[in-house]
Tab-separated table of C-alpha atoms in Angstrom:
chain	number	residue	atom	x	y	z
A	28	MET	CA	19.898	59.206	-13.757
A	29	SER	CA	18.057	56.980	-16.189
A	30	TYR	CA	19.682	54.969	-18.935
A	31	ILE	CA	19.013	52.470	-21.696
A	32	PRO	CA	20.985	49.267	-21.120
A	33	THR	CA	22.922	47.478	-23.813
A	34	PRO	CA	21.578	44.068	-24.840
A	35	ASP	CA	24.202	42.397	-22.615
A	36	GLU	CA	23.222	44.571	-19.631
A	37	ALA	CA	19.534	43.877	-20.322
A	38	ARG	CA	20.232	40.138	-20.472
A	39	ALA	CA	22.070	40.285	-17.131
A	40	LEU	CA	19.127	42.135	-15.573
A	41	LEU	CA	16.681	39.622	-17.067
A	42	GLU	CA	18.699	36.743	-15.590
A	43	ARG	CA	18.626	38.395	-12.189
A	44	TYR	CA	14.835	37.958	-12.031
A	45	ASN	CA	14.343	34.948	-14.327
A	46	HIS	CA	15.895	31.502	-14.013
A	47	GLU	CA	13.538	29.180	-15.901
A	48	ALA	CA	14.782	28.237	-19.364
A	49	PHE	CA	11.310	28.821	-20.840
A	50	HIS	CA	11.187	32.480	-19.741
A	51	LEU	CA	14.766	33.184	-20.784
A	52	ARG	CA	14.208	31.608	-24.186
A	53	HIS	CA	10.940	33.540	-24.682
A	54	ALA	CA	12.763	36.808	-23.963
A	55	GLU	CA	15.507	35.945	-26.461
A	56	VAL	CA	12.996	34.973	-29.156
A	57	VAL	CA	10.933	38.133	-28.683
A	58	SER	CA	14.134	40.193	-28.640
A	59	GLY	CA	15.311	38.660	-31.915
A	60	VAL	CA	11.903	39.130	-33.524
A	61	MET	CA	11.846	42.754	-32.384
A	62	ALA	CA	15.304	43.334	-33.879
A	63	TYR	CA	14.115	41.788	-37.156
A	64	PHE	CA	11.153	44.175	-37.351
A	65	ALA	CA	13.337	47.126	-36.337
A	66	ARG	CA	15.632	46.550	-39.316
A	67	GLU	CA	12.623	47.267	-41.534
A	68	LEU	CA	10.629	49.797	-39.501
A	69	ASP	CA	13.173	51.709	-37.397
A	70	PRO	CA	16.742	50.673	-38.344
A	71	ALA	CA	18.456	53.376	-36.304
A	72	ARG	CA	16.940	51.932	-33.109
A	73	GLU	CA	17.429	48.201	-33.640
A	74	GLU	CA	19.346	47.763	-30.384
A	75	TYR	CA	16.597	49.579	-28.454
A	76	TRP	CA	13.933	47.284	-29.925
A	77	ARG	CA	16.105	44.289	-28.990
A	78	VAL	CA	16.424	45.496	-25.374
A	79	VAL	CA	12.663	46.050	-25.087
A	80	GLY	CA	12.140	42.480	-26.274
A	81	LEU	CA	14.555	41.174	-23.665
A	82	LEU	CA	13.020	43.083	-20.762
A	83	HIS	CA	9.284	43.045	-21.552
A	84	ASP	CA	8.574	40.135	-19.173
A	85	LEU	CA	11.221	41.021	-16.587
A	86	ASP	CA	8.780	40.534	-13.706
A	87	PHE	CA	6.654	37.658	-15.006
A	88	GLU	CA	8.488	34.699	-13.509
A	89	GLN	CA	8.621	36.065	-9.953
A	90	TYR	CA	5.522	38.290	-9.956
A	91	PRO	CA	2.947	36.865	-12.403
A	92	GLU	CA	0.019	38.382	-10.501
A	93	GLN	CA	1.632	41.839	-10.694
A	94	HIS	CA	2.928	41.511	-14.265
A	95	CYS	CA	3.884	44.805	-15.936
A	96	VAL	CA	3.114	46.811	-12.765
A	97	LYS	CA	5.993	45.151	-10.882
A	98	GLY	CA	8.137	45.375	-14.022
A	99	ILE	CA	7.780	49.158	-13.989
A	100	GLU	CA	8.851	49.212	-10.350
A	101	LEU	CA	11.869	46.938	-10.925
A	102	MET	CA	13.079	48.879	-13.948
A	103	ARG	CA	12.775	52.165	-12.075
A	104	GLU	CA	14.776	50.691	-9.177
A	105	HIS	CA	17.523	49.926	-11.701
A	106	GLY	CA	17.396	53.458	-13.124
A	107	LEU	CA	16.152	52.534	-16.577
A	108	ASP	CA	14.845	55.118	-19.016
A	109	GLU	CA	11.131	55.968	-18.607
A	110	GLY	CA	10.486	55.560	-22.337
A	111	LEU	CA	11.979	52.073	-22.237
A	112	ILE	CA	9.900	51.233	-19.174
A	113	ARG	CA	6.730	52.390	-20.925
A	114	SER	CA	7.596	50.463	-24.080
A	115	CYS	CA	8.044	47.256	-22.072
A	116	ALA	CA	4.947	47.705	-19.927
A	117	CYS	CA	2.401	48.526	-22.609
A	118	HIS	CA	2.560	45.011	-24.057
A	119	GLY	CA	0.204	44.127	-21.183
A	120	HIS	CA	-2.447	46.633	-22.295
A	121	GLY	CA	-5.925	45.396	-21.566
A	122	ILE	CA	-4.560	42.341	-19.779
A	123	CYS	CA	-2.734	43.566	-16.700
A	124	ILE	CA	-2.187	47.295	-17.215
A	125	ASP	CA	-4.045	50.240	-18.735
A	126	LEU	CA	-1.232	51.597	-20.883
A	127	PRO	CA	-1.967	51.398	-24.619
A	128	PRO	CA	0.825	50.880	-27.140
A	129	GLU	CA	1.324	54.110	-29.090
A	130	HIS	CA	4.519	53.845	-31.135
A	131	VAL	CA	4.977	51.259	-33.880
A	132	MET	CA	7.614	49.464	-31.791
A	133	GLU	CA	5.177	49.115	-28.899
A	134	LYS	CA	2.491	47.846	-31.250
A	135	VAL	CA	4.865	45.262	-32.709
A	136	LEU	CA	5.771	44.043	-29.216
A	137	PHE	CA	2.097	43.801	-28.284
A	138	ALA	CA	1.392	41.812	-31.464
A	139	VAL	CA	4.338	39.399	-31.447
A	140	ASP	CA	4.609	38.572	-27.733
A	141	GLU	CA	1.728	36.072	-27.784
A	142	LEU	CA	2.204	35.184	-31.455
A	143	THR	CA	5.774	33.926	-31.015
A	144	GLY	CA	4.446	31.470	-28.431
A	145	LEU	CA	1.749	30.202	-30.789
A	146	ILE	CA	4.178	29.886	-33.698
A	147	GLY	CA	6.661	28.075	-31.473
A	148	ALA	CA	3.979	25.621	-30.339
A	149	VAL	CA	2.848	24.961	-33.927
A	150	SER	CA	6.421	24.394	-35.076
A	151	LEU	CA	6.936	21.769	-32.354
A	152	MET	CA	4.064	19.768	-33.870
A	153	ARG	CA	5.852	19.500	-37.213
A	154	PRO	CA	8.178	16.603	-38.071
A	155	SER	CA	11.054	19.096	-38.346
A	156	LYS	CA	10.134	20.715	-34.986
A	157	SER	CA	11.274	23.981	-36.591
A	158	VAL	CA	9.944	27.208	-38.079
A	159	SER	CA	12.194	26.605	-41.093
A	160	ASP	CA	9.395	24.890	-43.028
A	161	LEU	CA	6.378	26.320	-41.217
A	162	GLU	CA	3.605	27.799	-43.350
A	163	VAL	CA	1.059	30.482	-42.481
A	164	LYS	CA	-1.844	28.099	-43.153
A	165	SER	CA	-0.587	25.734	-40.419
A	166	VAL	CA	-0.517	28.567	-37.895
A	167	MET	CA	-3.951	29.810	-39.018
A	168	LYS	CA	-5.399	26.327	-38.544
A	169	LYS	CA	-4.104	26.186	-34.958
A	170	PHE	CA	-5.084	29.826	-34.390
A	171	LYS	CA	-8.688	28.740	-34.995
A	172	THR	CA	-8.333	25.886	-32.468
A	173	PRO	CA	-8.663	27.588	-29.046
A	174	ALA	CA	-7.650	24.472	-27.102
A	175	PHE	CA	-4.271	24.375	-28.863
A	176	ALA	CA	-1.670	26.466	-26.995
A	177	ALA	CA	-4.562	27.859	-24.975
A	178	GLY	CA	-2.255	30.213	-23.077
A	179	CYS	CA	-1.599	32.200	-26.267
A	180	SER	CA	-4.420	34.738	-26.497
A	181	ARG	CA	-5.905	34.840	-29.973
A	182	GLU	CA	-7.731	38.019	-29.024
A	183	VAL	CA	-4.445	39.778	-28.206
A	184	ILE	CA	-2.806	38.511	-31.405
A	185	GLN	CA	-5.737	39.743	-33.518
A	186	LYS	CA	-5.841	43.054	-31.666
A	187	GLY	CA	-2.098	43.447	-32.273
A	188	ALA	CA	-2.546	42.910	-36.013
A	189	ASP	CA	-5.414	45.401	-36.004
A	190	GLU	CA	-3.363	48.009	-34.069
A	191	LEU	CA	-0.622	47.708	-36.686
A	192	GLY	CA	-3.140	47.847	-39.521
A	193	TRP	CA	-1.845	44.538	-40.887
A	194	PRO	CA	-3.957	41.560	-41.928
A	195	LEU	CA	-3.546	38.709	-39.433
A	196	GLU	CA	-1.998	36.450	-42.089
A	197	ALA	CA	0.612	39.114	-42.895
A	198	LEU	CA	1.547	39.483	-39.218
A	199	ILE	CA	1.900	35.716	-38.922
A	200	GLU	CA	3.978	35.459	-42.101
A	201	ARG	CA	6.303	38.284	-41.066
A	202	THR	CA	6.712	36.828	-37.575
A	203	ILE	CA	7.530	33.386	-38.994
A	204	LEU	CA	10.192	35.028	-41.181
A	205	ALA	CA	11.530	36.891	-38.156
A	206	MET	CA	11.740	33.662	-36.168
A	207	ARG	CA	13.449	31.904	-39.082
A	208	SER	CA	16.081	34.632	-39.058
A	209	LEU	CA	17.033	33.482	-35.562
A	210	ILE	CA	17.886	29.936	-36.647
A	211	GLY	CA	21.587	29.572	-36.037
A	212	GLU	CA	21.547	32.250	-33.313
A	213	MET	CA	19.455	30.026	-31.085
A	214	GLU	CA	17.393	26.857	-31.189
A	215	ILE	CA	14.020	27.761	-32.717
């Protein structure tokens, strides 16, 4: 029998396969950003969006070479809902799996996964070390500097904006606002 875990159950599952603070924090940030977007785009399913954000990289720490593919396997072993599994896995479309994002939630995850990393890296360069005073133009400047936060794929971020039909600057602005909404919940 498949099920959709609560955020607390998803967090416990995440912590079973992830121990590094960086990976746990990334999952929490993406989860919070997903919840922020859900409140606007799909308010009845905010908790679902949050859970997808928590579990999207379930396998990455232990199985980076099998990312998304191993995640599907692990989630099935734990009896998770097939729709949830698909939603988590498709964020790796064109990178590690051939499963395109179809629903708006999947497209948001695809777009913000890499972008939250870039925004986080840019914010650490600021005197405040926070997103609280971060501007879109600062992120755009670093976006155009491939050597900065080189692990954050600009191609994926741009493709995510395109899939959503949003200008890149709008995606960045909305994601900054989403990350600001997490201040107080966690260190951003």
